Coordinates of C-alpha atoms in Angstrom, one line a residue:
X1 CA -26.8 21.5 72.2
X2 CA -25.6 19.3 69.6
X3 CA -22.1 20.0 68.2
X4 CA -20.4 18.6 65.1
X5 CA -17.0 19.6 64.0
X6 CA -15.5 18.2 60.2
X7 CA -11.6 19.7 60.1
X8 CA -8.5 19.6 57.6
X9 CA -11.0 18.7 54.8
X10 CA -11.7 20.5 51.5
X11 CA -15.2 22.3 51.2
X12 CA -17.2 22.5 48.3
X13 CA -19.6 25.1 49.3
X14 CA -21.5 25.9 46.3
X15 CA -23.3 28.9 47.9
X16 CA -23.7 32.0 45.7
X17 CA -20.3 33.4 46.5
X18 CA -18.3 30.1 44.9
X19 CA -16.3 29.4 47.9
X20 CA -14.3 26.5 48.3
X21 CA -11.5 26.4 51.2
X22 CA -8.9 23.6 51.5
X23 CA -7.6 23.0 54.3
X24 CA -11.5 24.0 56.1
X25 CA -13.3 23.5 58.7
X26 CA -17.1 23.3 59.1
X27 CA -18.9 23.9 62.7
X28 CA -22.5 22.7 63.3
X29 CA -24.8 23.3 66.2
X30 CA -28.0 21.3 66.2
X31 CA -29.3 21.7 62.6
X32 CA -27.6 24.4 61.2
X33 CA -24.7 25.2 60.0
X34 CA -22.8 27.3 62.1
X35 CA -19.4 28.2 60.7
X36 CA -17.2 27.6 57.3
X37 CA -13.4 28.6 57.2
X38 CA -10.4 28.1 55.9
X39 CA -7.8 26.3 58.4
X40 CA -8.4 24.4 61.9
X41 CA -10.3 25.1 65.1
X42 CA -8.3 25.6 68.4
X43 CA -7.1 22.9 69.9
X44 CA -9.9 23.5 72.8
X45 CA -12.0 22.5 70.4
X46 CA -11.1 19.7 68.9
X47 CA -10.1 18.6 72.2
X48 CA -13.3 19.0 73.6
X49 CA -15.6 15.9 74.9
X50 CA -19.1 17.1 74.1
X51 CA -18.2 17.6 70.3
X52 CA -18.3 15.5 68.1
X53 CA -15.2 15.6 65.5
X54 CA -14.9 14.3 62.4
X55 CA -11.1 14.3 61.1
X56 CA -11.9 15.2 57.2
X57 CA -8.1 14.0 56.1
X58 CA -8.6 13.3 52.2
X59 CA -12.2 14.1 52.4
X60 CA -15.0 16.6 50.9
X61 CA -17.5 18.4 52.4
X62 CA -20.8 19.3 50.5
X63 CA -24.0 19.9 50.1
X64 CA -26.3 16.3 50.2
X65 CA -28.4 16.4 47.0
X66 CA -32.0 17.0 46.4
X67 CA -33.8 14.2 44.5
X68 CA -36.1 16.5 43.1
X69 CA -38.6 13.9 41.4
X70 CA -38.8 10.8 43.3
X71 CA -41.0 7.9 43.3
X72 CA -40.7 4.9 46.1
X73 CA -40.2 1.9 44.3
X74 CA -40.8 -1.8 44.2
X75 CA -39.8 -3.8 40.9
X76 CA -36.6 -2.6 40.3
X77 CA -35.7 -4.6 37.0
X78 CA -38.4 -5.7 36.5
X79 CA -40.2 -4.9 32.5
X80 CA -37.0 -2.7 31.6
X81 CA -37.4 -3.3 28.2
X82 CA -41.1 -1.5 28.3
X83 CA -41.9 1.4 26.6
X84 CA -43.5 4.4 28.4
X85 CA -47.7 3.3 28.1
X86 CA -46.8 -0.4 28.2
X87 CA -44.4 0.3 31.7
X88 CA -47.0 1.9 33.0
X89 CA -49.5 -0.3 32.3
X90 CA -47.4 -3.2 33.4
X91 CA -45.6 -3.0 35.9
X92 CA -45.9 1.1 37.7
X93 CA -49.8 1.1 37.9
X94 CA -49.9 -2.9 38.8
X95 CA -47.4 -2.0 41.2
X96 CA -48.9 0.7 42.8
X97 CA -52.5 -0.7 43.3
X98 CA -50.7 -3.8 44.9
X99 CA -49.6 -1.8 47.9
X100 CA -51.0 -1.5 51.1
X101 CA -49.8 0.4 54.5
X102 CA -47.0 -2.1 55.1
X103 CA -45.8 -2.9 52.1
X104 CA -45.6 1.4 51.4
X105 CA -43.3 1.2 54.0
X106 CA -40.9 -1.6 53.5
X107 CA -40.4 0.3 49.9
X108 CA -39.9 3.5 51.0
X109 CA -37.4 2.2 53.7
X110 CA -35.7 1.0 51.2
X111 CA -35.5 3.9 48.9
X112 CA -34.7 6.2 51.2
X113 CA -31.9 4.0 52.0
X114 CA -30.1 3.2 48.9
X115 CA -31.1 7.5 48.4
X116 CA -29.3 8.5 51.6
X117 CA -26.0 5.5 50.4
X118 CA -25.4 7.5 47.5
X119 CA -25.3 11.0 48.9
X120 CA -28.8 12.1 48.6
X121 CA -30.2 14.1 52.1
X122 CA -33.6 15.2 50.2
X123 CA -36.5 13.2 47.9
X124 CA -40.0 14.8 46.9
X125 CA -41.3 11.8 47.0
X126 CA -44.8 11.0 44.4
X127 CA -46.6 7.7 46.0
X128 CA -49.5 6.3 47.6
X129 CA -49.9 5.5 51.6
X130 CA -47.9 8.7 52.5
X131 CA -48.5 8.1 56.6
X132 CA -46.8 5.1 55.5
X133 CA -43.5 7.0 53.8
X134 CA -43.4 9.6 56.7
X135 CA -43.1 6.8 59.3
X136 CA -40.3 5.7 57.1
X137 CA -38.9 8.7 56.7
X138 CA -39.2 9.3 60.4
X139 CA -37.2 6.6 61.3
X140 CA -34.7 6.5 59.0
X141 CA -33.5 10.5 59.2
X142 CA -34.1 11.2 55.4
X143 CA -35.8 14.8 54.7
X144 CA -39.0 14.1 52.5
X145 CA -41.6 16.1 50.6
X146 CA -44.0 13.7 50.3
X147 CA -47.5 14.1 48.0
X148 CA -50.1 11.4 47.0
X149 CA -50.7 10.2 43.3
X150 CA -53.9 12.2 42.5
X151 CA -56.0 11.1 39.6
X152 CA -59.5 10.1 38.5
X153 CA -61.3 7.7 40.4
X154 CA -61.6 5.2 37.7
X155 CA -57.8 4.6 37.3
X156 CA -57.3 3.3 40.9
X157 CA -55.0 5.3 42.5
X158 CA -55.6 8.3 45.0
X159 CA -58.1 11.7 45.6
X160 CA -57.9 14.8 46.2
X161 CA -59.4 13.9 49.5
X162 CA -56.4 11.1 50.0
X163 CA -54.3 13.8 49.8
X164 CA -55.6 16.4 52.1
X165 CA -55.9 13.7 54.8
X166 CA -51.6 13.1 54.2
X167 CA -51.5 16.7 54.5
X168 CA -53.3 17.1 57.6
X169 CA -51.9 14.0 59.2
X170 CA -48.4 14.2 58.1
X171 CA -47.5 18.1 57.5
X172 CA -44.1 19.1 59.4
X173 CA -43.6 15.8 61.1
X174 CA -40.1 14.6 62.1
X175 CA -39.6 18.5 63.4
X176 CA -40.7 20.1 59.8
X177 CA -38.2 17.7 57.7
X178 CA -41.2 16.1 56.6
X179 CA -43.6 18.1 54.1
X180 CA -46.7 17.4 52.5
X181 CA -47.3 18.7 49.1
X182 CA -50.0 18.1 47.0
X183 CA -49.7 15.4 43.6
X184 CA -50.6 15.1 40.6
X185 CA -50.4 12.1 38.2
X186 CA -50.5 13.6 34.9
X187 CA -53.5 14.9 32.6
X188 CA -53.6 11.2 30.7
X189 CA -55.7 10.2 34.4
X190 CA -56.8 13.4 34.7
X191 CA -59.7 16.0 33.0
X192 CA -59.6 20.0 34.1
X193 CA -62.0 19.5 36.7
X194 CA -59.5 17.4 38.6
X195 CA -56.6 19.4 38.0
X196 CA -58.3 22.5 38.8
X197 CA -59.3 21.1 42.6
X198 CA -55.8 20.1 42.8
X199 CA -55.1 23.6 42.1
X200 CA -57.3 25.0 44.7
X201 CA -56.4 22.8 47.5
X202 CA -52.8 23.7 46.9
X203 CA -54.3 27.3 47.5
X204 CA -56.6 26.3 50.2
X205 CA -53.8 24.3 52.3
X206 CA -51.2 26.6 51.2
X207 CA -48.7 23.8 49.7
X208 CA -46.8 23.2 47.3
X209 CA -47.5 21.0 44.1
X210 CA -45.6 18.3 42.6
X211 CA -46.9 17.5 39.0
X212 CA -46.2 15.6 36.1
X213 CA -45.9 17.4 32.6
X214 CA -45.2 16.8 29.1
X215 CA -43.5 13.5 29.5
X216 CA -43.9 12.0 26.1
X217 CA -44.8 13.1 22.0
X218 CA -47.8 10.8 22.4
X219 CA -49.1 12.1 25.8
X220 CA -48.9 15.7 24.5
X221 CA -50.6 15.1 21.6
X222 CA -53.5 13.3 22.9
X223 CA -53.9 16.4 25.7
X224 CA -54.2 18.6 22.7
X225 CA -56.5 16.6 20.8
X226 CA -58.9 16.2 24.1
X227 CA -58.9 19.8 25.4
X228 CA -57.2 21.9 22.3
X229 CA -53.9 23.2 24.5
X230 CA -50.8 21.8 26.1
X231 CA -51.0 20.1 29.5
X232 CA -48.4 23.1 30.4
X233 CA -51.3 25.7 29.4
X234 CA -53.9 23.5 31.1
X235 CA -51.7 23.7 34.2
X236 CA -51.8 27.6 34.2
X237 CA -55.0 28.2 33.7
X238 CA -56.1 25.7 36.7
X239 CA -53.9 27.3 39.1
X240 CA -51.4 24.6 39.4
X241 CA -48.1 26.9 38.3
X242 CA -46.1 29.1 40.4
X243 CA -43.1 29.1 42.5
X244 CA -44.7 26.5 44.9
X245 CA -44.8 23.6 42.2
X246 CA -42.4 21.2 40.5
X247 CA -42.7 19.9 36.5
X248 CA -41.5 17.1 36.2
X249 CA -40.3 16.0 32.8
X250 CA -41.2 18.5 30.5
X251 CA -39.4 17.0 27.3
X252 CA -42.0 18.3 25.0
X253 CA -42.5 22.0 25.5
X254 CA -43.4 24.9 23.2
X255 CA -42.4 28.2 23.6
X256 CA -45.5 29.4 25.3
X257 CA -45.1 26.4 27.7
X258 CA -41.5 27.6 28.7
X259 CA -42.6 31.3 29.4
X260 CA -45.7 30.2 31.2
X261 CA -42.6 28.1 33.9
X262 CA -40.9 31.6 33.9
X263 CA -43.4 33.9 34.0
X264 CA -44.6 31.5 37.1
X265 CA -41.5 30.9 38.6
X266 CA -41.9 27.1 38.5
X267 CA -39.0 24.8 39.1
X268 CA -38.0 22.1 36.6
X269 CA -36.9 18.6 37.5
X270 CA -34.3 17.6 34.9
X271 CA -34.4 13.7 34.5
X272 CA -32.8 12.7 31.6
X273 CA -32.0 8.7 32.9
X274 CA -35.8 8.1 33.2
X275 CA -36.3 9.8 29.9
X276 CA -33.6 8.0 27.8
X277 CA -34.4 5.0 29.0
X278 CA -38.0 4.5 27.7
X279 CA -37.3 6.6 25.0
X280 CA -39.3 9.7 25.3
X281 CA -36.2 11.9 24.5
X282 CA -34.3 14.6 25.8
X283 CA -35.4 17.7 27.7
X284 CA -34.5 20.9 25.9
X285 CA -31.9 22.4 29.2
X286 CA -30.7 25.0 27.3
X287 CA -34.0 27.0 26.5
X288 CA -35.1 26.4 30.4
X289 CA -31.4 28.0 31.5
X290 CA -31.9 30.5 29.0
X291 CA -35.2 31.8 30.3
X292 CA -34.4 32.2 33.8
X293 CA -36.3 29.0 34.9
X294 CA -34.9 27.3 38.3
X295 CA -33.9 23.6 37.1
X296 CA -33.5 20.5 39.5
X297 CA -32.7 17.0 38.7
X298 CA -34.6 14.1 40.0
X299 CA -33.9 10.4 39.5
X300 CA -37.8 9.4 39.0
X301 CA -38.5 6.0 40.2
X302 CA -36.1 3.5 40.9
X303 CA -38.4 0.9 38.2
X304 CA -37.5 3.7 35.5
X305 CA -33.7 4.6 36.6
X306 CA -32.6 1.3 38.4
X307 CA -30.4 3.5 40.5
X308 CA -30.5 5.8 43.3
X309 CA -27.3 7.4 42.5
X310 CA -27.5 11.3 41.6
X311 CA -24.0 11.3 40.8
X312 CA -24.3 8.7 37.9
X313 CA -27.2 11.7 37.0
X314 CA -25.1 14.3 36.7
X315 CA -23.0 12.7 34.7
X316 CA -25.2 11.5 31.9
X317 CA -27.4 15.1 32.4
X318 CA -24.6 16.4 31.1
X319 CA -22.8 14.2 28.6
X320 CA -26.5 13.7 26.8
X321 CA -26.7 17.6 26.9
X322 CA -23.2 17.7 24.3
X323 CA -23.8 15.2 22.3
X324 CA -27.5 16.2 21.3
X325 CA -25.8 20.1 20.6
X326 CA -22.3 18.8 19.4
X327 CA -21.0 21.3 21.9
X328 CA -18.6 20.6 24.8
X329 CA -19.4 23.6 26.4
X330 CA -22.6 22.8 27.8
X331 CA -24.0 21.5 31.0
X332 CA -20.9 22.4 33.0
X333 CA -20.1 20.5 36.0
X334 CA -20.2 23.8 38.4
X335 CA -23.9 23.9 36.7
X336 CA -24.8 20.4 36.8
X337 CA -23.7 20.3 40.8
X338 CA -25.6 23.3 41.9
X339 CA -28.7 22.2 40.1
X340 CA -28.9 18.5 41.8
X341 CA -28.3 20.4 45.5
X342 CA -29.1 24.4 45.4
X343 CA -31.6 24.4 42.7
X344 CA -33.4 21.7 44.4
X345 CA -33.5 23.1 48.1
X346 CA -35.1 26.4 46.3
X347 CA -37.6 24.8 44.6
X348 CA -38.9 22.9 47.6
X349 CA -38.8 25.8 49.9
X350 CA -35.8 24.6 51.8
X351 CA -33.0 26.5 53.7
X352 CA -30.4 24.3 52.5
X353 CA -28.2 23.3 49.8
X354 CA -24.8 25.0 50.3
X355 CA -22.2 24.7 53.3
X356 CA -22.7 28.4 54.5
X357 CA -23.1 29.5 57.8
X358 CA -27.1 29.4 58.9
X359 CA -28.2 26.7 56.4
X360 CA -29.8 23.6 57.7
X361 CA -26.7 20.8 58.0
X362 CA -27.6 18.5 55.0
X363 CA -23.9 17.3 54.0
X364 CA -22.5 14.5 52.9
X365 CA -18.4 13.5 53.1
X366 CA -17.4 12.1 50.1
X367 CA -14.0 9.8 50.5
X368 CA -11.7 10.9 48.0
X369 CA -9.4 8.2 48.2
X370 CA -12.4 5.3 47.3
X371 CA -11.2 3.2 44.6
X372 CA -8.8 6.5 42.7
X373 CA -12.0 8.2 41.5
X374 CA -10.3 11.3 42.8
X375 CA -6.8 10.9 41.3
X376 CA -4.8 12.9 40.2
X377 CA -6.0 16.1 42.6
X378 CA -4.0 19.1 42.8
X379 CA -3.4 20.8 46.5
X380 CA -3.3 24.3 44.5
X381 CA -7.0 25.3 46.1
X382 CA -8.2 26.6 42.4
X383 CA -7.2 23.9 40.9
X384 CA -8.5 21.5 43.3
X385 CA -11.6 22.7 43.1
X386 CA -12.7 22.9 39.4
X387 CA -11.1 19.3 39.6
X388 CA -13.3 18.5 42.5
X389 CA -15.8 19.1 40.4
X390 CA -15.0 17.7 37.4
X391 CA -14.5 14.4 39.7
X392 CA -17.8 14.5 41.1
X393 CA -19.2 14.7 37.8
X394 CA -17.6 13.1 35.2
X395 CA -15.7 10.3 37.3
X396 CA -17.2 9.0 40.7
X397 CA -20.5 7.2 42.1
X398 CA -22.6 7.1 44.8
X399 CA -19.8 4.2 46.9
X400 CA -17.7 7.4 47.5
X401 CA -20.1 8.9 50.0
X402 CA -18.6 8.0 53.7
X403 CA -21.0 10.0 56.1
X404 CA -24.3 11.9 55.5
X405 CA -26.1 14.6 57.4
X406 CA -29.5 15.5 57.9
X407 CA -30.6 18.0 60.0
X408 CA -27.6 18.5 61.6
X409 CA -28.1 14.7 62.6
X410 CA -25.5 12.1 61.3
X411 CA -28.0 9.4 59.7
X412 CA -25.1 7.2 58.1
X413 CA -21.8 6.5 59.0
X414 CA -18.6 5.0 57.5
X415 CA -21.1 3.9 54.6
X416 CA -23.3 2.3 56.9
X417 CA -27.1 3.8 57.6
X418 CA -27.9 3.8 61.1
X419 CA -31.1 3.4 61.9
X420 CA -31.8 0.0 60.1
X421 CA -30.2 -3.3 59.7
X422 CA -29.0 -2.9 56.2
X423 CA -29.4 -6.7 55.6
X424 CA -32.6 -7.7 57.3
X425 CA -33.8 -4.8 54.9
X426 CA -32.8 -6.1 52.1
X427 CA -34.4 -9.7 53.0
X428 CA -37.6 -7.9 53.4
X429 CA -37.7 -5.8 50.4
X430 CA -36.8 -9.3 48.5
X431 CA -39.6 -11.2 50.5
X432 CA -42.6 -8.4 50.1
X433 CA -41.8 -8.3 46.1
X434 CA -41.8 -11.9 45.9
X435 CA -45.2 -12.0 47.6
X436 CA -46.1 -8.8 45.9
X437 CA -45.2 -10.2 42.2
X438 CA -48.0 -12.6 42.3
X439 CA -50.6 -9.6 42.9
X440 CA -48.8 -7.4 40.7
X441 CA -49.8 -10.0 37.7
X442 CA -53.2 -10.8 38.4
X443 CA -53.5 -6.8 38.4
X444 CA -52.2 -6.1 34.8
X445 CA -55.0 -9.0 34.0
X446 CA -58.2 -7.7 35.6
X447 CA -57.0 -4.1 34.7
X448 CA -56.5 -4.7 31.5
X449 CA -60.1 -6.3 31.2
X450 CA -62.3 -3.4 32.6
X451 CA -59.9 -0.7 30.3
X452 CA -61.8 -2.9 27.8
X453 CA -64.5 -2.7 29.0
X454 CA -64.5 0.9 29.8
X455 CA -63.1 1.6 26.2
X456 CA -65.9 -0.3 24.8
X457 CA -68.6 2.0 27.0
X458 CA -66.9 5.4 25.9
X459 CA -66.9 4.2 22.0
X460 CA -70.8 3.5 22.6
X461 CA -71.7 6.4 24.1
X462 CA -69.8 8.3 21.4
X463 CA -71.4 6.5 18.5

């Protein structure tokens, strides 16, 4: 048995009951969480040889976050000035047809490190190669729901057959911290025979779906133009709702589209960095809260974001959230916390994030001393702990985060990862996109020539 003990700390616990205990101690055996209370352990116990104890002196204990929509990434900074269509076209699609088995997993290495740096314990993770990101999850200790990019042949990216093979090759590896769900791009690669065979091998395999939805004005209107409805009601009627899927996006929704999510139960990814950045606006929050809907957040891809860092999230989640309703009230930082780490364990089916006895131990200690992002901070437990939260919102950043949990397993450790060499990993990331640049280029050339050319055959056939 596996023991871990973290003493004198404060907790955040964010479970249902809204405890919080400062001083606290939290037990773990294995991968769960065992015990939460306030005040120490007996001095056999901290005493004891075979446990490992962690002294949590001006410290914080919480749950690690749920990235909720994740994409491995390569070109970090690299065509940020790029609308949505032309990003796509430039440098995402380029990007991902460049990859191959080894290159897959230097990125997702990567991302999963810089993820797991800033406090994140969980990414669903959209990409291609997935044996590749399940090795890489595998050795790095991150927990991963992983799902291929499914679209039409003709755009160059992955099947529905891909995608069953991940499944059947991958499914509950690293002792079940490693699920396959299905993917889908997003209708704009898609037609409803596609997403209706996604739909029914998320049936037939009895997984869970991550999607794309409703992304941008232009994308929704062209869905409606093709197939008279809204990629929302084309996802319904194909089977691809319910409480086993995730929507990501879903900046322009109608009032059908949001009662289709609750009359599903489908969880929401919130990603409002993503979506500010290339300008395709700013989800409507408050009509998803209102009707019921479970809500996530998810950084997106590292290309669209240029961070890993859920905390800077949260804090622009919310402050985008007042200023677009001139209202201070909204998007609370108790809300805002429980949807980056409850709300995104319950929409991916996993027994985790809150610090309550029999949970799975994802935590992360966050230093509260690291650079005064913490001060001034009450010892009055109410106080401290609506100004914990405050903190964690409004005024700190993924540098804060000392140690990080997974499975009951400590995967980093006074800020350092530890499985990898840090450094040789950044060298290799650096090398592979140097290398991987040069392909990258030559692929926005000949992919722009057969869309031509493809455009050119459609606009005959029409005529």
């Amino acid at each position: 048995m596996n023991k871990i003990v973290i003493h004198n700390t404060s907790i955040l616990t964010l479970d249902y009951d809204d405890q919080f205990f400062y001083p606290g101690t939290v037990e773990i055996e294995d991968d769960r969480i065992t015990k939460v209370y306030g005040g120490d352990p007996d001095a056999e116990t901290l005493n004891d040889a075979s446990i490992t104890v962690i002294d949590g002196t001006d410290r914080l204990v919480m749950p690690g976050f749920v990235n909720l929509h994740f994409h491995t990434s390569v070109a970090k900074g690299f065509g940020d000035e790029l609308p949505l269509k032309e990003y796509l076209d430039q440098v995402w699609y380029p990007s991902v047809r460049a990859l191959n088995r080894k290159r897959a997993f230097t990125a997702a290495m990567h991302s999963y490190c810089t993820a797991i740096k800033s406090g994140t314990t969980t990414v669903n993770d959209m990409y291609r190669f997935v044996g590749s990101l399940a090795d890489a999850a595998s050795k790095i200790g991150i927990r991963a729901v992983l799902s291929n990019e499914v679209a039409l042949a003709e755009y160059q990216l992955d099947s529905i057959q891909d995608n069953e093979a991940s499944y059947k090759e991958n499914n509950n590896r690293g002792s079940g911290r490693i699920q396959v769900w299905m993917g889908h791009e997003w209708m704009c690669t898609s037609d409803l025979e596609l997403m209706a065979e996604v739909g029914q091998m998320k049936k037939t395999l009895g997984t869970g779906l991550h999607i794309h939805l409703c992304e941008s004005e232009q994308e929704v209107a062209e869905i409606r133009a093709k197939f008279g409805k809204t990629p929302v009601e084309i996802a319904y009627e194909t089977g691809c709702l319910g409480t086993d899927a995730v929507a990501a996006h879903c900046v322009h929704l109608t009032e059908r589209d949001i009662q289709l999510f609750a009359e599903t139960g489908t969880s929401v990814s919130y990603g409002p960095g993503f979506n500010a950045k290339l300008g395709n606006g700013i989800v409507s929050l408050q009509d998803l809260l209102a009707a019921g809907i479970n809500v996530g957040m998810g950084i997106d891809a590292f290309e669209c974001e240029n961070s890993p860092d859920m905390f800077e999230l949260m804090k622009f989640g919310s402050l985008i959230q007042r200023a677009l309703h001139k209202d201070a009230s909204l998007a609370k930082p108790f809300d805002i916390l429980r949807m980056a780490t409850r709300n995104g364990a319950k929409a991916l089916g996993i027994d985790a994030g809150a610090v309550s006895p029999g949970k799975k131990a994802d935590l992360i200690v966050v230093d509260l001393t690291k650079n005064q992002m913490f001060t001034p901070l009450l010892k009055d437990p109410a106080s401290r702990e609506k100004m914990l939260e405050s903190h964690l919102v409004f005024g700190c950043n993924g540098s804060a985060v000392q140690h990080s949990m997974i499975d009951g397993t400590l995967v980093m450790k006074d800020y350092k990862v530890l499985a990898i060499d840090e450094e040789v990993l950044r060298k290799e990331m650096d090398a592979m996109f140097e290398d991987m640049s040069v392909d990258i280029k030559s692929l926005v050339i000949q992919f722009t020539v057969w869309e031509r050319y493809h455009t050119r055959q459609l606009l005959s056939v029409c005529s």
